[in-house]
Each structure stands twice: as structure tokens, then as C-alpha cells.
PDB file of C-alpha atoms and ligand atoms in Angstrom:
ATOM      1  CA  UNK A 227      50.884  77.122 108.603  1.00 59.00           C
ATOM      2  CA  UNK A 228      52.648  79.510 106.859  1.00 70.00           C
ATOM      3  CA  UNK A 229      50.921  82.234 104.657  1.00 86.00           C
ATOM      4  CA  UNK A 230      51.349  82.524 101.231  1.00 94.00           C
ATOM      5  CA  UNK A 231      51.527  85.785  99.664  1.00 96.00           C
ATOM      6  CA  UNK A 232      48.613  84.529  97.662  1.00 96.00           C
ATOM      7  CA  UNK A 233      46.256  84.054 100.715  1.00 94.00           C
ATOM      8  CA  UNK A 234      44.818  87.698 100.365  1.00 95.00           C
ATOM      9  CA  UNK A 235      42.829  86.146  97.498  1.00 95.00           C
ATOM     10  CA  UNK A 236      40.477  84.913 100.621  1.00 93.00           C
ATOM     11  CA  UNK A 237      39.192  88.106 101.519  1.00 92.00           C
ATOM     12  CA  UNK A 238      37.446  88.715  98.280  1.00 95.00           C
ATOM     13  CA  UNK A 239      34.703  85.900  99.410  1.00 93.00           C
ATOM     14  CA  UNK A 240      31.728  87.360 100.714  1.00 90.00           C
ATOM     15  CA  UNK A 241      30.241  87.154 103.840  1.00 93.00           C
ATOM     16  CA  UNK A 242      26.937  85.335 102.967  1.00 97.00           C
ATOM     17  CA  UNK A 243      25.615  84.358 106.581  1.00 98.00           C
ATOM     18  CA  UNK A 244      22.238  84.562 106.997  1.00 98.00           C
ATOM     19  CA  UNK A 245      20.885  86.895 109.428  1.00 98.00           C
ATOM     20  CA  UNK A 246      20.480  85.173 113.191  1.00 98.00           C
ATOM     21  CA  UNK A 247      16.828  84.429 114.158  1.00 97.00           C
ATOM     22  CA  UNK A 248      15.176  83.623 111.052  1.00 98.00           C
ATOM     23  CA  UNK A 249      13.482  80.564 109.501  1.00 98.00           C
ATOM     24  CA  UNK A 250      14.957  79.728 106.269  1.00 98.00           C
ATOM     25  CA  UNK A 251      13.363  78.116 103.157  1.00 98.00           C
ATOM     26  CA  UNK A 252      15.327  76.906 100.475  1.00 98.00           C
ATOM     27  CA  UNK A 253      13.021  76.275  97.176  1.00 98.00           C
ATOM     28  CA  UNK A 254      14.341  74.206  94.518  1.00 98.00           C
ATOM     29  CA  UNK A 255      12.829  74.202  91.098  1.00 98.00           C
ATOM     30  CA  UNK A 256      13.285  71.759  87.852  1.00 98.00           C
ATOM     31  CA  UNK A 257      14.601  73.503  85.380  1.00 98.00           C
ATOM     32  CA  UNK A 258      13.265  73.139  81.813  1.00 98.00           C
ATOM     33  CA  UNK A 259      10.516  70.365  83.008  1.00 98.00           C
ATOM     34  CA  UNK A 260       8.420  71.265  80.706  1.00 97.00           C
ATOM     35  CA  UNK A 261      10.639  69.713  78.183  1.00 98.00           C
ATOM     36  CA  UNK A 262      11.811  67.249  80.810  1.00 98.00           C
ATOM     37  CA  UNK A 263       8.767  65.942  81.334  1.00 98.00           C
ATOM     38  CA  UNK A 264       7.265  65.507  77.516  1.00 97.00           C
ATOM     39  CA  UNK A 265      10.771  63.984  76.895  1.00 98.00           C
ATOM     40  CA  UNK A 266       9.987  61.280  79.447  1.00 98.00           C
ATOM     41  CA  UNK A 267       6.425  61.449  78.672  1.00 98.00           C
ATOM     42  CA  UNK A 268       5.184  62.245  82.091  1.00 98.00           C
ATOM     43  CA  UNK A 269       1.054  62.135  82.225  1.00 97.00           C
ATOM     44  CA  UNK A 270      -0.969  65.160  81.932  1.00 96.00           C
ATOM     45  CA  UNK A 271      -1.427  67.143  83.884  1.00 95.00           C
ATOM     46  CA  UNK A 272       0.075  64.852  86.839  1.00 97.00           C
ATOM     47  CA  UNK A 273       2.297  62.165  86.595  1.00 98.00           C
ATOM     48  CA  UNK A 274       2.002  60.085  90.041  1.00 98.00           C
ATOM     49  CA  UNK A 275       5.479  58.532  89.568  1.00 98.00           C
ATOM     50  CA  UNK A 276       6.750  61.716  88.501  1.00 98.00           C
ATOM     51  CA  UNK A 277       5.485  63.375  92.097  1.00 98.00           C
ATOM     52  CA  UNK A 278       6.230  59.865  94.063  1.00 98.00           C
ATOM     53  CA  UNK A 279       9.872  60.130  93.122  1.00 98.00           C
ATOM     54  CA  UNK A 280       9.591  64.158  93.971  1.00 98.00           C
ATOM     55  CA  UNK A 281       8.445  62.950  97.360  1.00 98.00           C
ATOM     56  CA  UNK A 282      10.907  60.298  98.181  1.00 98.00           C
ATOM     57  CA  UNK A 283      13.764  62.549  97.419  1.00 98.00           C
ATOM     58  CA  UNK A 284      12.511  65.009  99.651  1.00 98.00           C
ATOM     59  CA  UNK A 285      11.813  62.468 102.362  1.00 98.00           C
ATOM     60  CA  UNK A 286      15.519  61.238 102.049  1.00 98.00           C
ATOM     61  CA  UNK A 287      16.554  64.820 102.524  1.00 98.00           C
ATOM     62  CA  UNK A 288      15.100  64.989 106.217  1.00 98.00           C
ATOM     63  CA  UNK A 289      16.438  61.759 106.923  1.00 98.00           C
ATOM     64  CA  UNK A 290      19.760  63.650 106.208  1.00 97.00           C
ATOM     65  CA  UNK A 291      19.332  66.663 107.067  1.00 97.00           C
ATOM     66  CA  UNK A 292      18.283  67.462 111.028  1.00 97.00           C
ATOM     67  CA  UNK A 293      17.413  70.705 110.462  1.00 97.00           C
ATOM     68  CA  UNK A 294      14.880  70.770 107.970  1.00 98.00           C
ATOM     69  CA  UNK A 295      11.641  70.834 110.048  1.00 98.00           C
ATOM     70  CA  UNK A 296       9.129  70.385 107.059  1.00 98.00           C
ATOM     71  CA  UNK A 297       8.977  70.177 103.159  1.00 98.00           C
ATOM     72  CA  UNK A 298       6.211  70.984 100.752  1.00 99.00           C
ATOM     73  CA  UNK A 299       6.320  70.241  96.679  1.00 98.00           C
ATOM     74  CA  UNK A 300       3.826  70.732  93.982  1.00 98.00           C
ATOM     75  CA  UNK A 301       4.861  69.558  90.476  1.00 98.00           C
ATOM     76  CA  UNK A 302       8.640  70.307  90.086  1.00 98.00           C
ATOM     77  CA  UNK A 303       9.130  72.160  92.996  1.00 98.00           C
ATOM     78  CA  UNK A 304      10.000  71.613  96.713  1.00 98.00           C
ATOM     79  CA  UNK A 305      10.660  73.886  99.533  1.00 98.00           C
ATOM     80  CA  UNK A 306      12.544  72.872 102.449  1.00 98.00           C
ATOM     81  CA  UNK A 307      11.897  74.719 105.876  1.00 98.00           C
ATOM     82  CA  UNK A 308      15.224  75.246 107.911  1.00 98.00           C
ATOM     83  CA  UNK A 309      14.584  75.854 112.304  1.00 97.00           C
ATOM     84  CA  UNK A 310      15.171  79.773 112.685  1.00 98.00           C
ATOM     85  CA  UNK A 311      18.183  78.770 115.212  1.00 97.00           C
ATOM     86  CA  UNK A 312      19.913  76.194 112.689  1.00 98.00           C
ATOM     87  CA  UNK A 313      23.425  76.440 112.620  1.00 97.00           C
ATOM     88  CA  UNK A 314      24.011  74.266 109.458  1.00 97.00           C
ATOM     89  CA  UNK A 315      26.967  75.809 107.703  1.00 97.00           C
ATOM     90  CA  UNK A 316      26.985  78.604 110.099  1.00 97.00           C
ATOM     91  CA  UNK A 317      24.044  79.840 108.221  1.00 98.00           C
ATOM     92  CA  UNK A 318      25.740  80.741 104.965  1.00 98.00           C
ATOM     93  CA  UNK A 319      23.455  80.889 101.871  1.00 98.00           C
ATOM     94  CA  UNK A 320      26.042  79.590  99.106  1.00 97.00           C
ATOM     95  CA  UNK A 321      26.630  76.429 101.227  1.00 98.00           C
ATOM     96  CA  UNK A 322      23.032  75.373 102.062  1.00 98.00           C
ATOM     97  CA  UNK A 323      21.855  76.287  98.808  1.00 98.00           C
ATOM     98  CA  UNK A 324      24.730  74.525  96.920  1.00 98.00           C
ATOM     99  CA  UNK A 325      23.768  71.591  99.117  1.00 98.00           C
ATOM    100  CA  UNK A 326      20.466  71.183  98.853  1.00 98.00           C
ATOM    101  CA  UNK A 327      20.071  71.568  95.019  1.00 98.00           C
ATOM    102  CA  UNK A 328      22.968  69.057  94.502  1.00 98.00           C
ATOM    103  CA  UNK A 329      21.531  66.471  97.347  1.00 98.00           C
ATOM    104  CA  UNK A 330      18.256  66.599  95.843  1.00 98.00           C
ATOM    105  CA  UNK A 331      19.404  66.197  92.374  1.00 98.00           C
ATOM    106  CA  UNK A 332      21.282  63.449  92.993  1.00 98.00           C
ATOM    107  CA  UNK A 333      18.582  61.988  95.074  1.00 98.00           C
ATOM    108  CA  UNK A 334      16.452  62.479  91.770  1.00 98.00           C
ATOM    109  CA  UNK A 335      18.717  60.339  89.509  1.00 98.00           C
ATOM    110  CA  UNK A 336      19.577  57.685  92.119  1.00 98.00           C
ATOM    111  CA  UNK A 337      15.988  56.813  92.437  1.00 98.00           C
ATOM    112  CA  UNK A 338      14.577  57.545  88.906  1.00 98.00           C
ATOM    113  CA  UNK A 339      14.672  53.821  88.251  1.00 98.00           C
ATOM    114  CA  UNK A 340      12.912  52.788  91.288  1.00 98.00           C
ATOM    115  CA  UNK A 341      10.047  54.957  90.284  1.00 98.00           C
ATOM    116  CA  UNK A 342      10.184  54.703  86.345  1.00 98.00           C
ATOM    117  CA  UNK A 343      11.724  50.874  86.177  1.00 98.00           C
ATOM    118  CA  UNK A 344      10.820  51.220  82.103  1.00 97.00           C
ATOM    119  CA  UNK A 345      11.914  54.570  81.471  1.00 97.00           C
ATOM    120  CA  UNK A 346      15.523  55.304  80.499  1.00 97.00           C
ATOM    121  CA  UNK A 347      16.861  58.711  81.801  1.00 98.00           C
ATOM    122  CA  UNK A 348      17.291  60.376  79.049  1.00 97.00           C
ATOM    123  CA  UNK A 349      19.051  64.229  79.961  1.00 96.00           C
ATOM    124  CA  UNK A 350      20.389  64.850  83.045  1.00 98.00           C
ATOM    125  CA  UNK A 351      17.401  66.887  85.368  1.00 98.00           C
ATOM    126  CA  UNK A 352      18.786  69.807  87.063  1.00 98.00           C
ATOM    127  CA  UNK A 353      16.970  71.860  89.349  1.00 98.00           C
ATOM    128  CA  UNK A 354      17.582  75.860  90.633  1.00 98.00           C
ATOM    129  CA  UNK A 355      17.227  77.126  94.320  1.00 98.00           C
ATOM    130  CA  UNK A 356      16.874  80.201  96.009  1.00 98.00           C
ATOM    131  CA  UNK A 357      17.051  80.847  99.901  1.00 98.00           C
ATOM    132  CA  UNK A 358      14.334  83.182 101.402  1.00 98.00           C
ATOM    133  CA  UNK A 359      14.476  84.167 105.161  1.00 98.00           C
ATOM    134  CA  UNK A 360      11.141  84.649 107.149  1.00 98.00           C
ATOM    135  CA  UNK A 361      11.728  86.353 110.734  1.00 97.00           C
ATOM    136  CA  UNK A 362       8.615  84.622 112.435  1.00 97.00           C
ATOM    137  CA  UNK A 363       6.703  81.301 112.177  1.00 96.00           C
ATOM    138  CA  UNK A 364       3.736  82.794 111.143  1.00 97.00           C
ATOM    139  CA  UNK A 365       4.988  83.915 108.051  1.00 98.00           C
ATOM    140  CA  UNK A 366       6.131  80.499 107.399  1.00 98.00           C
ATOM    141  CA  UNK A 367       2.789  79.586 107.741  1.00 98.00           C
ATOM    142  CA  UNK A 368       1.566  81.914 105.134  1.00 98.00           C
ATOM    143  CA  UNK A 369       4.791  81.050 102.675  1.00 98.00           C
ATOM    144  CA  UNK A 370       3.105  77.492 102.866  1.00 98.00           C
ATOM    145  CA  UNK A 371      -0.403  78.687 102.259  1.00 98.00           C
ATOM    146  CA  UNK A 372       0.889  80.811  99.537  1.00 98.00           C
ATOM    147  CA  UNK A 373       2.454  77.314  97.730  1.00 98.00           C
ATOM    148  CA  UNK A 374      -0.229  75.159  98.137  1.00 98.00           C
ATOM    149  CA  UNK A 375      -3.274  77.979  97.080  1.00 98.00           C
ATOM    150  CA  UNK A 376      -0.954  77.841  93.974  1.00 98.00           C
ATOM    151  CA  UNK A 377      -1.192  74.440  93.810  1.00 98.00           C
ATOM    152  CA  UNK A 378      -4.638  74.144  93.813  1.00 97.00           C
ATOM    153  CA  UNK A 379      -5.095  77.204  91.275  1.00 97.00           C
ATOM    154  CA  UNK A 380      -2.880  75.417  88.413  1.00 97.00           C
ATOM    155  CA  UNK A 381      -4.346  71.698  89.198  1.00 97.00           C
ATOM    156  CA  UNK A 382      -7.908  73.093  89.148  1.00 97.00           C
ATOM    157  CA  UNK A 383      -6.535  74.619  85.663  1.00 98.00           C
ATOM    158  CA  UNK A 384      -4.578  72.154  84.431  1.00 98.00           C
ATOM    159  CA  UNK A 385      -7.381  69.510  85.267  1.00 98.00           C
ATOM    160  CA  UNK A 386     -10.031  71.401  83.228  1.00 98.00           C
ATOM    161  CA  UNK A 387      -7.437  72.434  79.949  1.00 98.00           C
ATOM    162  CA  UNK A 388      -6.118  68.670  79.625  1.00 97.00           C
ATOM    163  CA  UNK A 389     -10.074  67.118  80.246  1.00 97.00           C
ATOM    164  CA  UNK A 390     -10.870  69.804  77.194  1.00 97.00           C
ATOM    165  CA  UNK A 391      -7.816  69.088  75.036  1.00 97.00           C
ATOM    166  CA  UNK A 392      -8.421  64.765  75.393  1.00 95.00           C
ATOM    167  CA  UNK A 393     -12.240  65.629  74.135  1.00 95.00           C
ATOM    168  CA  UNK A 394     -11.333  67.531  71.244  1.00 96.00           C
ATOM    169  CA  UNK A 395     -10.229  70.985  71.580  1.00 97.00           C
ATOM    170  CA  UNK A 396      -7.261  72.358  70.485  1.00 97.00           C
ATOM    171  CA  UNK A 397      -4.780  73.866  73.036  1.00 97.00           C
ATOM    172  CA  UNK A 398      -5.422  77.268  72.017  1.00 97.00           C
ATOM    173  CA  UNK A 399      -9.498  76.793  72.323  1.00 97.00           C
ATOM    174  CA  UNK A 400      -9.327  74.904  75.596  1.00 97.00           C
ATOM    175  CA  UNK A 401      -7.346  78.085  76.899  1.00 97.00           C
ATOM    176  CA  UNK A 402      -9.924  80.399  75.268  1.00 97.00           C
ATOM    177  CA  UNK A 403     -12.663  78.431  76.927  1.00 96.00           C
ATOM    178  CA  UNK A 404     -11.473  78.456  80.481  1.00 97.00           C
ATOM    179  CA  UNK A 405     -10.541  82.334  80.392  1.00 97.00           C
ATOM    180  CA  UNK A 406     -12.111  84.487  83.143  1.00 96.00           C
ATOM    181  CA  UNK A 407     -13.641  81.248  84.233  1.00 97.00           C
ATOM    182  CA  UNK A 408     -13.802  80.918  88.359  1.00 96.00           C
ATOM    183  CA  UNK A 409     -13.111  78.470  90.503  1.00 95.00           C
ATOM    184  CA  UNK A 410     -16.618  77.113  91.061  1.00 96.00           C
ATOM    185  CA  UNK A 411     -16.990  77.205  87.021  1.00 96.00           C
ATOM    186  CA  UNK A 412     -14.162  74.992  86.839  1.00 97.00           C
ATOM    187  CA  UNK A 413     -15.538  72.396  89.299  1.00 96.00           C
ATOM    188  CA  UNK A 414     -18.898  72.710  87.644  1.00 96.00           C
ATOM    189  CA  UNK A 415     -17.409  72.152  83.940  1.00 96.00           C
ATOM    190  CA  UNK A 416     -15.808  69.498  85.472  1.00 97.00           C
ATOM    191  CA  UNK A 417     -18.655  67.380  86.641  1.00 97.00           C
ATOM    192  CA  UNK A 418     -21.358  68.510  83.924  1.00 97.00           C
ATOM    193  CA  UNK A 419     -18.821  67.934  80.861  1.00 95.00           C
ATOM    194  CA  UNK A 420     -16.548  65.136  82.521  1.00 96.00           C
ATOM    195  CA  UNK A 421     -18.446  63.850  85.360  1.00 96.00           C
ATOM    196  CA  UNK A 422     -15.441  64.008  87.570  1.00 96.00           C
ATOM    197  CA  UNK A 423     -15.852  65.289  91.108  1.00 97.00           C
ATOM    198  CA  UNK A 424     -12.916  67.449  91.721  1.00 97.00           C
ATOM    199  CA  UNK A 425     -12.974  66.861  95.428  1.00 96.00           C
ATOM    200  CA  UNK A 426     -12.341  63.193  94.686  1.00 97.00           C
ATOM    201  CA  UNK A 427      -9.483  63.657  92.760  1.00 97.00           C
ATOM    202  CA  UNK A 428      -6.482  62.693  94.155  1.00 98.00           C
ATOM    203  CA  UNK A 429      -5.058  64.301  97.547  1.00 98.00           C
ATOM    204  CA  UNK A 430      -1.543  64.378  96.238  1.00 98.00           C
ATOM    205  CA  UNK A 431      -2.502  66.159  92.879  1.00 98.00           C
ATOM    206  CA  UNK A 432      -4.994  68.872  94.789  1.00 98.00           C
ATOM    207  CA  UNK A 433      -3.000  69.372  97.824  1.00 98.00           C
ATOM    208  CA  UNK A 434       0.364  68.661  97.005  1.00 98.00           C
ATOM    209  CA  UNK A 435       2.941  67.158  99.798  1.00 98.00           C
ATOM    210  CA  UNK A 436       4.244  67.644 103.070  1.00 98.00           C
ATOM    211  CA  UNK A 437       7.021  65.999 104.437  1.00 98.00           C
ATOM    212  CA  UNK A 438       7.720  66.348 108.216  1.00 98.00           C
ATOM    213  CA  UNK A 439       8.554  64.375 111.225  1.00 98.00           C
ATOM    214  CA  UNK A 440       5.699  62.777 113.420  1.00 97.00           C
ATOM    215  CA  UNK A 441       4.939  60.637 116.124  1.00 92.00           C
ATOM    216  CA  UNK A 442       4.467  57.084 114.891  1.00 91.00           C
ATOM    217  CA  UNK A 443       3.226  53.864 116.752  1.00 91.00           C
ATOM    218  CA  UNK A 444       4.944  50.787 115.190  1.00 88.00           C
ATOM    219  CA  UNK A 445       4.707  47.456 116.293  1.00 88.00           C
ATOM    220  CA  UNK A 446       8.140  45.918 117.195  1.00 87.00           C
ATOM    221  CA  UNK A 447       7.330  42.668 117.705  1.00 89.00           C
ATOM    222  CA  UNK A 448       4.934  40.357 119.091  1.00 90.00           C
ATOM    223  CA  UNK A 449       4.809  38.879 122.604  1.00 89.00           C
ATOM    224  CA  UNK A 450       4.298  35.123 123.368  1.00 90.00           C
ATOM    225  CA  UNK A 451       0.536  35.413 123.607  1.00 90.00           C
ATOM    226  CA  UNK A 452       0.519  37.228 119.921  1.00 89.00           C
ATOM    227  CA  UNK A 453      -0.313  40.438 121.492  1.00 91.00           C
ATOM    228  CA  UNK A 454       1.959  43.380 118.931  1.00 91.00           C
ATOM    229  CA  UNK A 455       4.116  45.186 121.324  1.00 91.00           C
ATOM    230  CA  UNK A 456       3.911  48.621 119.861  1.00 91.00           C
ATOM    231  CA  UNK A 457       6.340  51.834 120.296  1.00 91.00           C
ATOM    232  CA  UNK A 458       6.218  55.247 119.527  1.00 92.00           C
ATOM    233  CA  UNK A 459       9.154  56.664 116.743  1.00 91.00           C
ATOM    234  CA  UNK A 460       9.771  59.859 115.568  1.00 93.00           C
ATOM    235  CA  UNK A 461       9.308  59.198 111.895  1.00 96.00           C
ATOM    236  CA  UNK A 462       9.597  61.557 108.743  1.00 98.00           C
ATOM    237  CA  UNK A 463       5.834  61.006 107.520  1.00 98.00           C
ATOM    238  CA  UNK A 464       4.682  61.902 104.160  1.00 98.00           C
ATOM    239  CA  UNK A 465       0.953  63.760 104.030  1.00 98.00           C
ATOM    240  CA  UNK A 466      -1.518  65.240 101.270  1.00 98.00           C
ATOM    241  CA  UNK A 467      -3.170  67.541 103.699  1.00 98.00           C
ATOM    242  CA  UNK A 468      -4.195  71.113 103.785  1.00 98.00           C
ATOM    243  CA  UNK A 469      -2.018  73.494 105.674  1.00 98.00           C
ATOM    244  CA  UNK A 470      -3.899  76.637 104.574  1.00 98.00           C
ATOM    245  CA  UNK A 471      -6.098  76.298 107.650  1.00 97.00           C
ATOM    246  CA  UNK A 472      -5.129  76.426 111.314  1.00 97.00           C
ATOM    247  CA  UNK A 473      -5.775  73.017 112.149  1.00 98.00           C
ATOM    248  CA  UNK A 474      -2.640  70.801 110.972  1.00 98.00           C
ATOM    249  CA  UNK A 475      -0.969  73.451 112.626  1.00 98.00           C
ATOM    250  CA  UNK A 476      -2.405  73.477 116.365  1.00 97.00           C
ATOM    251  CA  UNK A 477      -2.028  69.865 116.035  1.00 97.00           C
ATOM    252  CA  UNK A 478       1.724  69.687 115.012  1.00 97.00           C
ATOM    253  CA  UNK A 479       2.903  73.455 117.079  1.00 97.00           C
ATOM    254  CA  UNK A 480       6.191  71.414 117.540  1.00 97.00           C
ATOM    255  CA  UNK A 481       7.419  72.015 113.855  1.00 97.00           C
ATOM    256  CA  UNK A 482       7.321  76.035 113.835  1.00 97.00           C
ATOM    257  CA  UNK A 483       8.002  76.218 117.463  1.00 95.00           C
ATOM    258  CA  UNK A 484      10.329  79.125 118.354  1.00 92.00           C
ATOM    259  CA  UNK A 485      13.000  79.008 120.610  1.00 87.00           C
TER     260      UNK A 485
HETATM  261  P1  LIG B 700      11.680  76.443  84.429  1.00 62.20           P
HETATM  262  O1  LIG B 700      11.280  76.192  85.941  1.00 62.20           O
HETATM  263  O2  LIG B 700      11.647  78.319  84.161  1.00 62.20           O
HETATM  264  O3  LIG B 700      13.070  76.250  83.941  1.00 62.20           O
HETATM  265  O4  LIG B 700      10.649  75.865  82.999  1.00 62.20           O
HETATM  266  P2  LIG B 700       9.759  74.768  83.743  1.00 62.20           P
HETATM  267  O5  LIG B 700       9.620  74.311  82.126  1.00 62.20           O
HETATM  268  O6  LIG B 700      10.470  73.747  84.325  1.00 62.20           O
HETATM  269  O7  LIG B 700       8.578  75.467  83.814  1.00 62.20           O
HETATM  270  P3  LIG B 700       7.935  75.734  85.400  1.00 62.20           P
HETATM  271  O8  LIG B 700       8.533  75.151  86.705  1.00 62.20           O
HETATM  272  O9  LIG B 700       7.038  76.492  85.573  1.00 62.20           O
HETATM  273  O10 LIG B 700       6.686  74.118  85.614  1.00 62.20           O
HETATM  274  C1  LIG B 700       6.576  73.015  85.586  1.00 62.20           C
HETATM  275  C2  LIG B 700       6.609  72.069  84.336  1.00 62.20           C
HETATM  276  O11 LIG B 700       6.879  71.380  84.845  1.00 62.20           O
HETATM  277  C3  LIG B 700       5.018  72.435  84.099  1.00 62.20           C
HETATM  278  O12 LIG B 700       4.943  73.300  83.379  1.00 62.20           O
HETATM  279  C4  LIG B 700       5.115  71.119  83.254  1.00 62.20           C
HETATM  280  O13 LIG B 700       5.001  71.392  81.921  1.00 62.20           O
HETATM  281  C5  LIG B 700       5.997  70.476  84.187  1.00 62.20           C
HETATM  282  N1  LIG B 700       5.599  69.003  85.054  1.00 62.20           N
HETATM  283  C6  LIG B 700       5.828  69.709  86.214  1.00 62.20           C
HETATM  284  N2  LIG B 700       4.984  68.305  86.816  1.00 62.20           N
HETATM  285  C7  LIG B 700       4.326  67.426  86.102  1.00 62.20           C
HETATM  286  C8  LIG B 700       3.657  66.434  85.643  1.00 62.20           C
HETATM  287  O14 LIG B 700       3.256  65.529  86.613  1.00 62.20           O
HETATM  288  N3  LIG B 700       3.212  65.610  84.512  1.00 62.20           N
HETATM  289  C9  LIG B 700       3.364  66.728  83.648  1.00 62.20           C
HETATM  290  N4  LIG B 700       3.271  65.814  82.171  1.00 62.20           N
HETATM  291  N5  LIG B 700       4.212  67.721  83.535  1.00 62.20           N
HETATM  292  C10 LIG B 700       4.517  68.066  84.564  1.00 62.20           C
HETATM  293 MG1  LIG B 701      10.492  74.384  86.929  1.00 62.20          MG
END
């Protein structure tokens, strides 16, 4: 095809290919979810259905994009980790980012009714996103630990805050009450005043959500004798587990293995 005289405008496009050999993290975050959650009357501090909607979208992301090897979600955010060798869209940052955000947002809208059958979607949800490169798998582990520690700190604070508010304190009083308290004090408060054992709260609230591929044994059929015939399959799984300590990573070394 002949070049038109306008062709030169292409040259203004920036080359935004991410550096090779780096792990890529795409983190998306719900825009104004403070308002979005209030408009849709999400339960405080954690709405199971809202979190499970986010998780279902993340599972679909891994099923759709084989280059995503791990995802971690908490509140209105999700981080997606792409392999350091990925050649997805030639590693172009704007392509990877815009595709992740738009695909996730579409999933969120499509799946809304599944998780909120009796609630109308009142406003179009939107997500912002960023791309970050990390040169080593170990830093990805630290990145994910950072998000999970944040999840813990926020969840413990919010659990105390909303219990205090529900017991009659104003939001300002609850905030003042919690100022300067340590993690231990908050656990004590929950137990003494509200009879809540923090460690017995749902793991999804305390640990956030991890999505990755794992070998899962599945019954495919029964033989004539009624014995189940099992096969191991590589499946996208959702788990609410600790990823700060070394245990998970030593049991799932293939996730962050470098080529
Ligand atoms: P931007 O991200 O800057 O646009 O603002 P944001 O309002 O989304 O705040 P941010 O991302 O910092 O925090 C997420 C907010 O979402 C929380 O502060 C809550 O208000 C809300 N949110 C997230 N998950 C839940 C939930 O399970 N229940 C309720 N009630 N609110 C939630
Ligand atoms: Mg947000």
C-alpha cells in the first residue's frame, strides 16, 4: 500500500515497550469506590458479594490471558502479574494496561447480576490502572507481601472502626479512639468489647484473594465398579491464604520461576 503524505504522523507515537526480562505488574483500582460502594449499599467494612464479584473477574482474567501467572486482590483493587518473558503485545505498556482495565471493567458489568441479583447497577463502574516493572521474582514476592500487609492493616482498622460506630460512637469518636493503637490493642478491643476473635473472621477479609493456576484432582467419571476415575488438571484457583511467609512460594515455585 502506498504511503500517504499523512503517514508521518505515526512517528509521533511513543515507543512504550517495557524493558525485557522484567516481571510486569498491572494494578487496577476502582475509581471513587467510596461513593460506588455507598450507592450500592455494600456491607461495611467488607461486602462478600462485592469481593466475590472482583474475584470472579480476576479468575476470568487468568482464564483469558495465559501470560498472567498470579493475581492478588483486596477491597477495590487487583494486581495482575505477567511473566518476565511475556511478549504480549510486544510488551507495550499502553496496550497491556488499557486491555487489562477495559476487559476487567466489562467483566465486572457482565457479572454484576450474578452477584447482585436484586440490585440494579446504578452507575458505570470504572477502574484506573498502572503498570510497574520488577526485575526479579523476589521483588514480586515483596510487592505482593506489601499488598497483603496493607490488607491486614486496613481490615483490622476497619473492623474495629465499624464495630465502634455500630455500637453508638460517631465516626469521629471511633477515629479518635483508634488513634495510636497497635495491632495487639485492636485485637484486644475486638475480643473484649465485641467478642470477636479476629483470627476467626473470614480469610477472604483478612488475607485478601489470590488467583493462580494449580494442579487440581478432578473426578472425570465413575468406572463400572462405581470407583471414581480421577485426573489432575491445571486449573485457575482462588485462595485466601498467606503469601507473606515463604511457605506458599516454596510450594508453588513454578509461579515465579525465571527462565
Ligand atoms: P479512588 O481509588 O482514588 O478513586 O478512590 P476510592 O473511593 O475508590 O478509594 P480507595 O480506592 O482508596 O478505597 C476503596 C474504597 O472502596 C474504600 O475506602 C471503601 O469506601 C470502598 N470499598 C471497597 N470494598 C468495600 C466493601 O467491601 N464494602 C464497602 N462498604 N466499601 C468498600
Ligand atoms: Mg479505589
